[in-house]
Each structure stands twice: as structure tokens, then as C-alpha cells.
Coordinates of C-alpha atoms and ligand atoms in Angstrom, one line a residue:
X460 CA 19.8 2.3 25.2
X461 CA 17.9 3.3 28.7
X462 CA 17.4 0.0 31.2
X463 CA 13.5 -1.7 31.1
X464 CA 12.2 0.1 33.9
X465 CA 9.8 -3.0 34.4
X466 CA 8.8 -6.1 32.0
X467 CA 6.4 -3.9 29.5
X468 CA 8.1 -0.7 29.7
X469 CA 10.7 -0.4 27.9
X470 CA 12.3 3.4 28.3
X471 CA 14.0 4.1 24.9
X472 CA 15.7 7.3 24.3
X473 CA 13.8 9.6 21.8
X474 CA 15.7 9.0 18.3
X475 CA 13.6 11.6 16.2
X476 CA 15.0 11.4 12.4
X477 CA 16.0 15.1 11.7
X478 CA 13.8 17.4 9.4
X479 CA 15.5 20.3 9.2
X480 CA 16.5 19.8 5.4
X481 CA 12.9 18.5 3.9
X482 CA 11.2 21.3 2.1
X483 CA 7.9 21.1 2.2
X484 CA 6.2 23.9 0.5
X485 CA 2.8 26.2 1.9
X486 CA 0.9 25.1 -1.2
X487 CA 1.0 22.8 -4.1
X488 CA -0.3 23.1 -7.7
X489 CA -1.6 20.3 -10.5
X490 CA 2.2 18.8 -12.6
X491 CA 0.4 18.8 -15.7
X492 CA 2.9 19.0 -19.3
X493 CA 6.1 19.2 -17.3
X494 CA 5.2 22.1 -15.0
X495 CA 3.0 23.3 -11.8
X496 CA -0.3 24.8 -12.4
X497 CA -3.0 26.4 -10.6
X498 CA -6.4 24.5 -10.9
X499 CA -9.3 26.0 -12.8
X500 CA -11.4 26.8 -9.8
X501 CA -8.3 27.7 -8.1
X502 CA -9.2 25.3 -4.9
X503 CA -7.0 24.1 -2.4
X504 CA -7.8 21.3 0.3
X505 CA -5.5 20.9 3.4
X506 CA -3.0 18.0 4.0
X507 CA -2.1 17.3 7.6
X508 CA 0.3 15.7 9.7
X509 CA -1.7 13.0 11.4
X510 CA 0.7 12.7 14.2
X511 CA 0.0 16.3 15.4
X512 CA -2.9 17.4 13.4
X513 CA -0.5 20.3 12.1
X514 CA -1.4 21.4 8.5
X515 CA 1.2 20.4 6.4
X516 CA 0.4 22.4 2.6
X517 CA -2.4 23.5 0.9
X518 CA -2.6 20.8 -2.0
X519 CA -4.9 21.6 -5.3
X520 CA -7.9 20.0 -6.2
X521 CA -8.2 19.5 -10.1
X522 CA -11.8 19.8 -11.3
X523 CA -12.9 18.0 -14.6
X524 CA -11.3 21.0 -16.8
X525 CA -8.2 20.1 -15.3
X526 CA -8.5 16.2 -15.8
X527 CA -9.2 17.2 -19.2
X528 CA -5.7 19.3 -19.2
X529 CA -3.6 16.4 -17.6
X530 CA -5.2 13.7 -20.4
X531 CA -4.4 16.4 -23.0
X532 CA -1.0 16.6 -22.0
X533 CA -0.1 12.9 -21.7
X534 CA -1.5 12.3 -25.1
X535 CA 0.2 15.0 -26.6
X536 CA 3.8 13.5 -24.9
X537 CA 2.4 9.9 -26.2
X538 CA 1.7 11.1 -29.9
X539 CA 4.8 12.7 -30.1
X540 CA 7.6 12.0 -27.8
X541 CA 7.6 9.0 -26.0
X542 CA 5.6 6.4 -28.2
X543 CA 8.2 7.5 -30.9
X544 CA 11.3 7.3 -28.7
X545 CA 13.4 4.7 -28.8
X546 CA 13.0 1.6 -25.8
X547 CA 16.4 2.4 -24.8
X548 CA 16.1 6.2 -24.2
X549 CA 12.9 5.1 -22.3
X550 CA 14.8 2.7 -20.3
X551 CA 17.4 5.5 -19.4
X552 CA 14.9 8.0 -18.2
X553 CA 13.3 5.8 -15.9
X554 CA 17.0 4.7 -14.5
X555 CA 17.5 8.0 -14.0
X556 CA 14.4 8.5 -11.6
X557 CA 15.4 5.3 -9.9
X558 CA 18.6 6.7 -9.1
X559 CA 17.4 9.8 -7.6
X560 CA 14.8 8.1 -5.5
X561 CA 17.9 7.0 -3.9
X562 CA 19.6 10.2 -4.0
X563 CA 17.1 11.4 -2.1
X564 CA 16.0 8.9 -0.1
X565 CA 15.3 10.4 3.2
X566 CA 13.9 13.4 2.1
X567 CA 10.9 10.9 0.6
X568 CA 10.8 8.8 3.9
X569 CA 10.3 11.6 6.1
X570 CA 7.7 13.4 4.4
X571 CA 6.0 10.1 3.9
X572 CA 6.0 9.6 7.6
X573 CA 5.0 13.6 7.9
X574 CA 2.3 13.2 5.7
X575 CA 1.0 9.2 6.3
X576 CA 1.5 8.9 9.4
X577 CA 4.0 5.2 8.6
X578 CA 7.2 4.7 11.2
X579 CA 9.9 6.1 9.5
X580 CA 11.5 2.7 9.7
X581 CA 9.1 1.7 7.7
X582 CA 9.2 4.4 4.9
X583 CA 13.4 4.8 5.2
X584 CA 13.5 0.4 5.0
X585 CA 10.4 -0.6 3.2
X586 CA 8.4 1.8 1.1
X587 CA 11.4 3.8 -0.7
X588 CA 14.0 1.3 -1.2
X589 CA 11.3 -0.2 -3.3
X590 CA 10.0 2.6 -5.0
X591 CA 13.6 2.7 -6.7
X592 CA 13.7 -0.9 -6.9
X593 CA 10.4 -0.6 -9.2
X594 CA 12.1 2.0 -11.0
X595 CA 15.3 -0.2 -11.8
X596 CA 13.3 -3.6 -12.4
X597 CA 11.8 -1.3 -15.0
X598 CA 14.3 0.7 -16.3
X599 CA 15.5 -3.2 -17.1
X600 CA 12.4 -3.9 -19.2
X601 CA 11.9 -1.7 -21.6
X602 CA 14.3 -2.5 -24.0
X603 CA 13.6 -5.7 -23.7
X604 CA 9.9 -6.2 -24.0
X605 CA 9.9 -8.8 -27.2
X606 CA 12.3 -11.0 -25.2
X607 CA 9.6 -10.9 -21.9
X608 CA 7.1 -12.0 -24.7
X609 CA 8.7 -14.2 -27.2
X610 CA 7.0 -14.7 -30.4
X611 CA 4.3 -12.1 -29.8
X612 CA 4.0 -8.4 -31.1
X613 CA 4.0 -6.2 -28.3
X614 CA 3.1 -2.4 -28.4
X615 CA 2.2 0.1 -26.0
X616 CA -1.6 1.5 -24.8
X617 CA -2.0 4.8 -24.6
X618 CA -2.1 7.1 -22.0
X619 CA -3.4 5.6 -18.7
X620 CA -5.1 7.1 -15.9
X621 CA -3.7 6.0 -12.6
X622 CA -5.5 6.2 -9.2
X623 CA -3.9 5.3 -5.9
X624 CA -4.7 5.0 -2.1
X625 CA -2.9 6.3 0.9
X626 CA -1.4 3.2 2.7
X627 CA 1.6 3.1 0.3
X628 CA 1.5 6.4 -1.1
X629 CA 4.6 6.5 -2.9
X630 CA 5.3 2.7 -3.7
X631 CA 2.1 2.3 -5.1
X632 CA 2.8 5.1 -7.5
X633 CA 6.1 3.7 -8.4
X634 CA 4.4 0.5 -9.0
X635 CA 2.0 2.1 -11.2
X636 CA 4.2 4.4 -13.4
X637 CA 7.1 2.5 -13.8
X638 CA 6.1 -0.3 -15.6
X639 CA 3.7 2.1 -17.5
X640 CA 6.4 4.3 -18.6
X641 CA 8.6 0.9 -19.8
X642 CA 5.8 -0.3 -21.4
X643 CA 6.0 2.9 -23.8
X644 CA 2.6 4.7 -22.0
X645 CA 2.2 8.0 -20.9
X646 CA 0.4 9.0 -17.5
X647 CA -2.1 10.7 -15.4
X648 CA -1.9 9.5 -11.5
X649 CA -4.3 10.7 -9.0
X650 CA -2.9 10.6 -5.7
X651 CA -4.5 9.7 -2.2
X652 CA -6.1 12.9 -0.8
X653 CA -5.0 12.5 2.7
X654 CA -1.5 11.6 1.0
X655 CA -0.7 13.1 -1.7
X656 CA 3.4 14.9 -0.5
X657 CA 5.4 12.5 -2.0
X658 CA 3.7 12.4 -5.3
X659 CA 4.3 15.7 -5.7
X660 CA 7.5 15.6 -4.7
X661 CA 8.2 12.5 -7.5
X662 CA 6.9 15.3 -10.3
X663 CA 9.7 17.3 -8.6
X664 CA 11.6 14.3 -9.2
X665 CA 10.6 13.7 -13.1
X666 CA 12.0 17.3 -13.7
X667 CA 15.4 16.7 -12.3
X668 CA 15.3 13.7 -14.4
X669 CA 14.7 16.2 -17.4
X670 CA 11.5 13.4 -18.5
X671 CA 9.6 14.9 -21.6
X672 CA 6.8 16.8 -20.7
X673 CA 3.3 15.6 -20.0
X674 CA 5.2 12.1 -20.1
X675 CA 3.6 11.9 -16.2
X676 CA 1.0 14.1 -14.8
X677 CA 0.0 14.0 -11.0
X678 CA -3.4 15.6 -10.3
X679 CA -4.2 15.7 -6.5
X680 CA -8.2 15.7 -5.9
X681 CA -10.6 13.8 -3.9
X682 CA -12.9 11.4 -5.0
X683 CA -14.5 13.2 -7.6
X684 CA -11.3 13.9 -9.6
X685 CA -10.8 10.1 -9.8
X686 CA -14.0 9.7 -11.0
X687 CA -13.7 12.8 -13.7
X688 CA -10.3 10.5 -14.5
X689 CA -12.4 7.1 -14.8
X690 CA -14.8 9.0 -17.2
X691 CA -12.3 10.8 -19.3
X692 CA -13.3 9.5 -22.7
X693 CA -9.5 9.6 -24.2
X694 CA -8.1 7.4 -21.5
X695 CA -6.6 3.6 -22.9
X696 CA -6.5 2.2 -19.4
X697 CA -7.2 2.5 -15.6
X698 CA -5.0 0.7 -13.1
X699 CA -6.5 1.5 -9.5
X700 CA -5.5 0.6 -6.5
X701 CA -8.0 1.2 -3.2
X702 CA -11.1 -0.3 -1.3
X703 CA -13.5 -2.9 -3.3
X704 CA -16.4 -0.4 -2.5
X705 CA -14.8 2.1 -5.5
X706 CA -13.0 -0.3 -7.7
X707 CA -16.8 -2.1 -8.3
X708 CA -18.2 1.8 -8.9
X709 CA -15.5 2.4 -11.3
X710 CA -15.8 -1.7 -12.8
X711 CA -19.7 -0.2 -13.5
X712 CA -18.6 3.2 -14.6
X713 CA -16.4 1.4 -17.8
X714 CA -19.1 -1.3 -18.8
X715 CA -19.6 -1.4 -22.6
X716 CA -16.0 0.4 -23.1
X717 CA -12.9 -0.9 -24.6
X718 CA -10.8 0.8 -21.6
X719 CA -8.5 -1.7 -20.7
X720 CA -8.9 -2.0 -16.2
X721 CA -7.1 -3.3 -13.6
X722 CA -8.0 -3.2 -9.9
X723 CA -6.1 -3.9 -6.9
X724 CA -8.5 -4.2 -4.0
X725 CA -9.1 -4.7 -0.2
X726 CA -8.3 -7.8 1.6
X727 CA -8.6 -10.1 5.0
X728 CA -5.6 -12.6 4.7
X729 CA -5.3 -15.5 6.8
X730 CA -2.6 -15.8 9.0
X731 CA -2.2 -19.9 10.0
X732 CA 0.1 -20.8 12.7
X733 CA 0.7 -24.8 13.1
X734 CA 1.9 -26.6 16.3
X735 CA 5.0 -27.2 14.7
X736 CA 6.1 -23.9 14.0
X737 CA 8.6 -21.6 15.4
X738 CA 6.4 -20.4 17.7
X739 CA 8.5 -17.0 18.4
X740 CA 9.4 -16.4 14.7
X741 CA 5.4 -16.9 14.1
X742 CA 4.4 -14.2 16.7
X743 CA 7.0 -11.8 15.1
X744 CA 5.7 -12.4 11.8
X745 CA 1.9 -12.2 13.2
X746 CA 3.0 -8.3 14.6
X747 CA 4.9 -8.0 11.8
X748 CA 1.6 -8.8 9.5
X749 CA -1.0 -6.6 11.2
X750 CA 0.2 -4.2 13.6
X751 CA 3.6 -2.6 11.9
X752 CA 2.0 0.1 9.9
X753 CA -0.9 0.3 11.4
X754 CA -2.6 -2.6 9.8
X755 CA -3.0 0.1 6.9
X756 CA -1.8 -3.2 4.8
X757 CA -4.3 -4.6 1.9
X758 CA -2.5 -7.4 2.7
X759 CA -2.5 -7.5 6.7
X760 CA -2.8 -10.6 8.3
X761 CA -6.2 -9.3 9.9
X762 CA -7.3 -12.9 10.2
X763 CA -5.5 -15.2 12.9
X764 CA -5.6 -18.7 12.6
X765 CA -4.1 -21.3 15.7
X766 CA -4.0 -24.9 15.7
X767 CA -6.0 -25.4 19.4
X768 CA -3.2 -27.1 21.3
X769 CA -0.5 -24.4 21.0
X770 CA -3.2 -21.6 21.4
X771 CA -3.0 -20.9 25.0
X772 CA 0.8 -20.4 24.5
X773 CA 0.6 -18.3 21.7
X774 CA -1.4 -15.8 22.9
X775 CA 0.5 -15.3 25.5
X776 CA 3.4 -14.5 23.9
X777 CA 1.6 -12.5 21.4
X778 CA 0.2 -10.4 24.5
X779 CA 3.4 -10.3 25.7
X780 CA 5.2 -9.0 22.6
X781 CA 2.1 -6.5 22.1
X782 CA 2.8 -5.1 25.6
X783 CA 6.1 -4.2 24.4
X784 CA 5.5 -2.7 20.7
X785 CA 6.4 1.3 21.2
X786 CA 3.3 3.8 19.4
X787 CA 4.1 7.2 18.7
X788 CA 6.1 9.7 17.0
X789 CA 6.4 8.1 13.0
X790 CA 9.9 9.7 13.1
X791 CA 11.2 8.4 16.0
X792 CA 13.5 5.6 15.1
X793 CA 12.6 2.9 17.5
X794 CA 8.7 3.2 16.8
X795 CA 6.5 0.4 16.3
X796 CA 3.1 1.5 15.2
X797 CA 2.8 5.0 14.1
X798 CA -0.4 7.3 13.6
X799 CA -3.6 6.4 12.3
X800 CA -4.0 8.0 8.5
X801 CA -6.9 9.9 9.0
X802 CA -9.6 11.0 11.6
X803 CA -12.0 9.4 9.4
X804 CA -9.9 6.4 9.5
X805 CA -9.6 6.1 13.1
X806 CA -13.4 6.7 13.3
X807 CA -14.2 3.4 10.9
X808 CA -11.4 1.2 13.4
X809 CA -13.1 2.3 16.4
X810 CA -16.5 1.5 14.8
X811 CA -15.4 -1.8 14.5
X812 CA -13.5 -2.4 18.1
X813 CA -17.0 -1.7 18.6
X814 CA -18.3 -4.0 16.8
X815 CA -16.5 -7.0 17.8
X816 CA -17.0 -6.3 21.8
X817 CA -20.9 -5.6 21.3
X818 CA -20.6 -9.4 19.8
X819 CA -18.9 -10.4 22.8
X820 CA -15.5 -11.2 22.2
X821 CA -12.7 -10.5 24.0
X822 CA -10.7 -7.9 23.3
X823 CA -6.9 -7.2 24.6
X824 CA -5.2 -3.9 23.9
X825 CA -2.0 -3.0 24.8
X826 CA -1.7 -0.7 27.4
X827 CA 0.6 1.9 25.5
X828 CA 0.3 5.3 26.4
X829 CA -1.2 7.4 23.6
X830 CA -0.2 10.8 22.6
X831 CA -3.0 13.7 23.1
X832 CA -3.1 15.4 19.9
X833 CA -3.2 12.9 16.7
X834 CA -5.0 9.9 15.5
X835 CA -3.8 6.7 17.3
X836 CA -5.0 3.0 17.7
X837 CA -3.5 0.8 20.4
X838 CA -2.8 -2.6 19.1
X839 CA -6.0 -5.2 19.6
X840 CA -6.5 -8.5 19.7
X841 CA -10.1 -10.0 19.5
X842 CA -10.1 -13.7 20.6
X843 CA -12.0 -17.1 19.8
X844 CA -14.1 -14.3 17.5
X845 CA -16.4 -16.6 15.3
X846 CA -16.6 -17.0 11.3
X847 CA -19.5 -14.9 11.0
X848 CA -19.0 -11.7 12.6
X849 CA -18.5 -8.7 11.1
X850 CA -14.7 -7.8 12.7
X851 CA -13.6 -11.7 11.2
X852 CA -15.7 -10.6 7.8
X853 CA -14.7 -6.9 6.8
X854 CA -11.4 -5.0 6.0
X855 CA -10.3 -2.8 9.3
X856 CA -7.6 -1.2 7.9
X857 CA -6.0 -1.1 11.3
X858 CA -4.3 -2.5 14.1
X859 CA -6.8 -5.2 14.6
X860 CA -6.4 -8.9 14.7
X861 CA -9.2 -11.1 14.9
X862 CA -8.3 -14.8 16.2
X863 CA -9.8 -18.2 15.6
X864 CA -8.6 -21.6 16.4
X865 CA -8.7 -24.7 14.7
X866 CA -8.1 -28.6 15.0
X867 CA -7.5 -30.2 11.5
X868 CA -6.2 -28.6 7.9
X869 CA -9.1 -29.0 5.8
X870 CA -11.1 -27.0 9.0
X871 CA -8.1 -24.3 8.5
X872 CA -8.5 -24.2 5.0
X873 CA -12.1 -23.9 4.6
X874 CA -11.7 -20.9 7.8
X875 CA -9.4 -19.2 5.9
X876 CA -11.3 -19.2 2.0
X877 CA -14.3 -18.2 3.9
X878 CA -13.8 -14.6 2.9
X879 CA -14.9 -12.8 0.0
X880 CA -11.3 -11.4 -0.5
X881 CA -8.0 -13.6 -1.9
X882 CA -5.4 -10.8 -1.8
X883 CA -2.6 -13.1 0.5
X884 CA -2.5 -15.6 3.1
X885 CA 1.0 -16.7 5.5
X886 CA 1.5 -20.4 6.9
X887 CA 3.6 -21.1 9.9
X888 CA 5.2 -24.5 9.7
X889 CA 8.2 -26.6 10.1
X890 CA 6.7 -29.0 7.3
X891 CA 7.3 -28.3 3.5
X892 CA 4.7 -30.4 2.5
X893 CA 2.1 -28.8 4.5
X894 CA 3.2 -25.3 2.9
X895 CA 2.7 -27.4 -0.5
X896 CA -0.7 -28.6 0.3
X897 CA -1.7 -25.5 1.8
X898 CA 0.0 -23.1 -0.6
X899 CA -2.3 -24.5 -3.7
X900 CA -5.8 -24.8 -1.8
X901 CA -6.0 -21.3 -0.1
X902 CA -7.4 -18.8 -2.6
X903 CA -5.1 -15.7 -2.6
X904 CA -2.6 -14.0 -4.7
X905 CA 0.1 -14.4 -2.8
X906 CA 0.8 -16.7 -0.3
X907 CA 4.2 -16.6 2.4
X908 CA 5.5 -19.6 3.7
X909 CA 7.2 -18.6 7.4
X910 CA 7.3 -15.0 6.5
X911 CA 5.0 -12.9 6.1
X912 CA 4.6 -8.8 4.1
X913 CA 7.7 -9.5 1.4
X914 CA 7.7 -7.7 -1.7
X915 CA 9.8 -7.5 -4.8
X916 CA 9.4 -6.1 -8.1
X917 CA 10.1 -9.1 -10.1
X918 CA 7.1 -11.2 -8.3
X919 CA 3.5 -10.2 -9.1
X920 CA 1.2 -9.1 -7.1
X921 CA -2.8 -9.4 -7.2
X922 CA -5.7 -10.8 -6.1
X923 CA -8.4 -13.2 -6.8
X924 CA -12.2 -12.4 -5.7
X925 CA -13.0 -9.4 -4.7
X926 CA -9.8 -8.2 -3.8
X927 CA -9.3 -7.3 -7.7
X928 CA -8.3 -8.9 -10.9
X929 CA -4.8 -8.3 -12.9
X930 CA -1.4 -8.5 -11.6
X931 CA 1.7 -5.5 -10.6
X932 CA 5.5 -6.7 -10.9
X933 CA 7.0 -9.1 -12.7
X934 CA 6.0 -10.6 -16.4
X935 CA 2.1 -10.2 -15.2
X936 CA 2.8 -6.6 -14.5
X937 CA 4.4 -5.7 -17.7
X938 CA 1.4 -7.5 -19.7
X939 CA -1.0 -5.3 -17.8
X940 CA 0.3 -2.6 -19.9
X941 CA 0.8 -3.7 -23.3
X942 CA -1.2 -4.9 -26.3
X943 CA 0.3 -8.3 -26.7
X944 CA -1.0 -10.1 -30.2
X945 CA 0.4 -13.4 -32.3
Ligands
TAP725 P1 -10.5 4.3 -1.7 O1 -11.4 5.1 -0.9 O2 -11.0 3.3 -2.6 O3 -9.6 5.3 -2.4 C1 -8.5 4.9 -3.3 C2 -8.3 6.1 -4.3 O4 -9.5 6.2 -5.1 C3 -8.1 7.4 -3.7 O5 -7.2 8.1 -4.5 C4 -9.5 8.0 -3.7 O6 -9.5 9.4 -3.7 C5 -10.0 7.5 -5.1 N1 -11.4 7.5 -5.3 C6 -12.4 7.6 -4.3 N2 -13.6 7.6 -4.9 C7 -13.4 7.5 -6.2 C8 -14.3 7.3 -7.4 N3 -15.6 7.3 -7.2 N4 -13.7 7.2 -8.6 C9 -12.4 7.1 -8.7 N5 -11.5 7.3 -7.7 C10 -12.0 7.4 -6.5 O7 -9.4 3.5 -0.8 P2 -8.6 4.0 0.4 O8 -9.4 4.2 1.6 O9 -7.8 5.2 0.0 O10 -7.5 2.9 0.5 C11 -7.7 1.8 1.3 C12 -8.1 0.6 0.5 O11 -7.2 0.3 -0.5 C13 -8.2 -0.7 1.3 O12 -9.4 -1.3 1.0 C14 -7.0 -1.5 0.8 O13 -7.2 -2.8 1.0 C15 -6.9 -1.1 -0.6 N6 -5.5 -1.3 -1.0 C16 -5.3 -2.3 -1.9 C17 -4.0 -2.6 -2.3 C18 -3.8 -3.7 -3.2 S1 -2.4 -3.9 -3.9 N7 -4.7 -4.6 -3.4 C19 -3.0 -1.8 -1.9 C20 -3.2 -0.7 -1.1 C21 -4.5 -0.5 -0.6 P3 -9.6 10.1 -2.2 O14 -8.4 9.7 -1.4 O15 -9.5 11.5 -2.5 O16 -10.9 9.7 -1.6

């Protein structure tokens, strides 16, 4: 490791992770009944590299014909193959797909980086280890699905239609066909448009694993091939995951029906820091909350809340530990904050930066250099912003933190449900009881107690409000895919 030249420079030596054996192919077709296929209309939309605007692959766009296809296929596999099979064969399938996620873990972390933009720390620690941990926790299940529901028939859907966003591209669709596939369903996921590499590579995946055909189908698309997927009138059940804007359109879109939904939506989680925390520990977990990744986190802590009398000291340090976070290359080992997902993304975070200094808030960025070609977003923090404005209100879906102070725990509590959203919330304090009293008054799905962004398979994960309804992981997750009577 190179010496700090000066206080906020520290001069790391590149560590690029290697690509030279990840395959990434010119162009992509639909995996509809166990194979590739061209799409109908035989278009193609571009995926790029957002670190160096590169193209990447040419990636199909299924029309409706082709949504029509995929459905066909994965009722055909549920009518026949895997509604018939025994839970136990189930159960070793999906073991198997578990254990090459692992096989090929880095392979999946780098072309999630490539193709999202995420630090490759990120993707290598975080995003694949629990892909396969989904997988496994699964693979446990299925045999076992009248012992997670004792004294209840349980039986599976259907075929369900899967959409998914491109913060998480492939954990989200591990979290959405794994417990499908345990729960005895079959599948059609539509992927992210600006991410949809390591989806394609799972199908790759699924035939390695030798799964029956049609038993998963990945359709890439843009918004309109989710919707054609929505409106599919053979479809048992949609689990999506993505902003509130589209889970309300598709909430509208399935009125009257009997298709079972569930919706995993935006968020604005508090983040409350007491006097008597660890004040270090809390500023690691604040960076750790909203600027790792980008903020591209429905769960960020986007919201920062400081008891007044440690405030001055805390921002400090947080402006201090900012001035050292590294931007840059995603596969570079030591980086912090990697590229911004999209163009369009980046537009919609500057848009709001703004936003909050036309309302007259003070606004710190690090001063990072920033690469010339790519999508980038130093890491911000707006200060003493107030309840009402609109970078304190809406979801960023960056590397934004909006600060507030306050004085007494009811005035922190009442700061922090002021939000449409109740996706998650983290509390800072050396006091259990606080964490208790705090823990059952804030309105979100999850809430961390001196930690903040932990996931596991076996604990679900949701929202209340408008950040969604239904639960992923655990018990809640499996019932979310089931028809459970008596
Ligand atoms: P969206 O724009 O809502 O897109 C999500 C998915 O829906 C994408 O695959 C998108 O396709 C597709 N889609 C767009 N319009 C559709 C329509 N009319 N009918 C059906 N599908 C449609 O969200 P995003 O910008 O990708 O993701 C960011 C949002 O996801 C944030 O609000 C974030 O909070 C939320 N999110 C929530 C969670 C949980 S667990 N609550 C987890 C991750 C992300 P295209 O990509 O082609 O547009």
C-alpha cells in the first residue's frame, strides 16, 4: 500500500480484478423452454458498461408474442414436470444452482460490476455470496414445506411472472426464483434493462444444472415487456420488485383479478444516531448505509437523523471520512463508490442536488476526482435540510444524504415516520432499551440496531406503506408462494 500523500489523498495502487476469463458474448437471445431464442421482431437494445460507456452486448427485447412464448413454456414445465416431481428432486435442482453460483463466483461479480456499475467488493462480498445463500436456504425448503406450515395444506401457484430492477440485479433474481422454484412454481423473470448480464448468464447457469425445461424463463425487455408480463392472462402471480411509481401501475393493471401480487418498492429510511453511540462505528455504518453502492439501495439510509449536541462532531467526522471514500473503477479492489447505473440515472440525482441547493441547504461533496468518460456522483451531504423539502421527501437513488437534527425521541420518531415509505430504518445507541422503544414505534420492515444494510435469507424482507406489501426470505417469503388452506 502507497504512503497518504496528504490527509484526503490517499494514493492506493490500482488493484483491477482480472477479466480476461469472463465471456461475455456480442449478443444475447430470450431463454425461453430451456434454450436461446431470437425474439419475434428480432430487436436488440444495447447494454453498456457505465464506467466507460463501452457497449457491452446486444441483449433482445421480447415483444408480447414472445411473453406469450415464455408463459407457454413455464406452464407447460409446471403441468408436466415440475408440479409432478417429487419436493426432493426439486430441492436437488436448486442445490445444484446454489453450488455453481459458487463455482462460478467471480465470473458473476465481475460482469455484475461490468454491467451495474456496483464495486466489485461489493458484488464478489455482498451480492453473490447471497445469491447462493438464497439458493441453499431454498434448496432446504422444499422438501419440507408442511413442516414450515404445520397443520395447513400447502400447494404450489402456478407459473409466476417475475419482474426485477437494476440495483441488485442478480440477488433480486435469486431472491425471486428460489423460493419460487421450492415452492413447486415455475417462472418467467424479466430482468432490469440497463442490467440484464447476469440474468442471462443464471439461464446459462440453469442448463449446467440440467433444470427441466421452461422450469425458468428470462425475457430481457424494457418497460413494456413487464407490462405485456403483468397482462399475461395465464399468469398465477407477480412478485415485482422496483420504484412505487410502477408497482401502483401494475397494483391498477390486476384490479378485479384473482392474480396473486407482491411488490417490493422504493424507500427513504431513517438513519438515527444518539449521543451515546459509537460515534466512529455510526459514521461507518452512515457511509456504509448511503454511499457504498451508490445509494442505488431501496433501503439506503437517505435520511440522517443527529441528536443536536453530538451534531457538530459528527459531521465532521462524516466529512472527514467522505473526503477519503475512493470513486472509480467498479473493478478496482479498494473502491468505494463505483459508477452511477445509468445516464438517466445520473440525470434524476443531479436534478435533485439541484433541488436541495435551490432550497437553500448546504451541500458538501467530496472533492474526489471523477473519471471523464462514465456516469459518476461524488458523495453529498445536504445539512439541517428541513422535513418538507423535496431531497428529505423523495427516493434519490444515489449518493445523497439528507441531514436533520433532533432533541428528544418522540421528535426523532415522528421525523423519521414522516415519510410515505417504511422499507427500513437503523438506530445508533449504546442503550438496549432505546433500540426496544424505538425498534416497535418506527414504521418499517426492517429495522437495524448498530448496524446497518444486513441481509440473510432466513429473515424477511418487506415493507409497510408505500414501499410495498408481502415479504422475501424466511417463513413470510415461502408463504408468498404457496396456496396455504386449513
Ligand atoms: P422501475 O423503473 O420500477 O423498474 C423495475 C422493473 O420494472 C424493471 O425491470 C423495469 O423495466 C420494469 N418496468 C418498468 N415499467 C414497467 C411496467 N409498466 N410494467 C411492468 N414492469 C415495468 O424501478 P428501477 O428504476 O429499475 O429500480 C429502482 C427502484 O426499485 C427504486 O425505487 C428502489 O427503491 C426499488 N427497489 C426496491 C427494492 C425492495 S426490496 N423494496 C429492491 C430494489 C429496488 P426497465 O428496466 O426495462 O424499465
Amino acid at each position: 500500500m502507497a504512503k497518504a500523500k496528504k490527509d484526503n489523498d490517499w494514493n492506493l495502487a490500482p488493484a483491477p480484478e482480472s477479466t480476461g476469463h469472463v465471456k461475455i458474448d456480442k449478443k444475447y437471445d430470450l431463454f425461453i423452454g430451456g434454450k436461446f431464442v431470437p425474439p419475434t421482431a428480432k430487436k436488440y437494445f444495447e447494454t453498456v458498461n457505465p464506467a466507460t460507456e463501452k457497449i457491452l452486448s446486444q441483449v433482445a427485447e421480447a415483444g408480447q408474442k414472445d411473453v406469450d412464448k415464455a408463459v407457454k413454456a413455464a406452464r407447460k414445465a409446471y403441468d408436466t414436470v415440475w408440479s409432478k416431481m417429487p419436493p426432493v428432486e426439486r430441492s436437488k435442482y436448486i442445490f445444484r444452482i446454489a453450488r455453481l453460483i459458487q463455482e462460478r463466483a467471480r465470473e458473476f461479480a465481475i460482469i455484475e460490476s461490468i454491467d451495474g456499475g456496483k464495486p466489485i467488493r461489493e458484488s464478489r462480498d455482498v451480492d453473490v455470496p447471497l445469491a447462493a445463500a438464497h439458493f441453499f436456504y431454498h434448496a432446504g425448503w422444499a422438501d419440507k414445506l408442511n413442516y414450515a406450515f404445520p397443520n395447513a395444506e400447502v400447494s404450489s401457484l402456478g407459473v409466476v411472472g417475475q419482474i426485477i430492477p437494476w440495483n441488485f440485479p442478480l440477488l433480486m433474481a435469486a431472491w425471486k426464483i428460489a423460493p419460487a422454484l421450492a415452492c413447486g412454481n415455475t417462472v418467467v423473470l424479466k430482468p432490469a434493462e440497463t442490467t440484464p448480464l447476469t440474468a442471462l448468464k443464471l439461464a446459462e447457469l440453469f442448463m449446467d444444472a440440467g433444470l427441466p425445461d421452461g422450469v425458468v424463463n428470462i425475457i430481457t425487455g424494457a418497460g413494456s415487456t413487464g407490462q405485456a408480463l403483468v397482462e399475461h392472462s395465464d399468469i398465477d402471480k407477480i412478485a415485482f420488485t422496483g420504484s412505487t411509481q410502477v408497482g401502483k401501475m401494475i397494483k391498477r393493471s390486476l384490479a378485479g383479478k384473482s392474480t396473486r401480487l407482491t411488490l417490493e418498492l422504493g424507500g427513504k429510511a431513517a438513519n438515527i444516531i444518539f449521543e451515546d453511540s459509537a460515534i466512529d462505528q455510526a459514521v461507518e455504518g452512515v457511509v456504509n448505509g448511503i454511499y457504498f453502492n451508490q445509494g442505488h439501495v431501496c433501503c439506503a439510509g437517505s435520511r440522517l437523523f443527529v441528536e443536536e449536541s453530538i451534531s457538530s462532531e459528527f459531521i465532521r467526522k462524516l466529512k472527514h471520512r467522505m473526503d477519503h471514500l475512493i470513486l472509480g473503477d467498479p473493478l478496482d479492489k479498494n473502491t468505494d463508490i463505483g459508477a452511477i447505473n445509468s445516464e438517466g440515472q445520473l440525470n434524476t440525482i443531479q436534478s435533485y442536488l439541484e433541488a436541495g441547493e435551490k432550497d437553500g441547504f448546504e451541500m458538501y461533496q467530496s472533492n474526489v476526482a471523477v473519471p471523464k468518460k462514465g456516469f459518476w456522483c461524488r458523495p453529498t451531504l445536504f445539512t439541517h435540510v428541513s422535513q418538507s423539502s423535496v431531497i428529505s421527501k423523495e427516493e434519490i437513488f444515489g449518493p445523497v444524504l439528507a441531514m436533520q437534527t433532533f432533541r428528544t425521541i418522540d421528535e426523532v420518531i415522528d421525523k423519521a415516520n414522516n415519510t410515505p415509505y417504511g422499507l427500513s430504518a437503523g438506530v445508533w445507541t449504546d442503550k438496549g432499551s432505546k433500540i426496544f422503544n424505538l425498534t416497535t414505534k418506527l414504521k418499517a420492515g426492517v429495522v437495524w440496531a448498530n448496524t446497518f444494510n444486513k441481509f440473510d435469507p432466513t429473515s424477511p424482507f418487506g415493507g409497510y406503506k408505500e414501499s410495498g406489501f408481502g415479504r422475501e426470505g424466511g417463513l413470510h417469503g415461502l408463504s408468498a408462494y404457496l396456496k396455504i388452506t386449513g
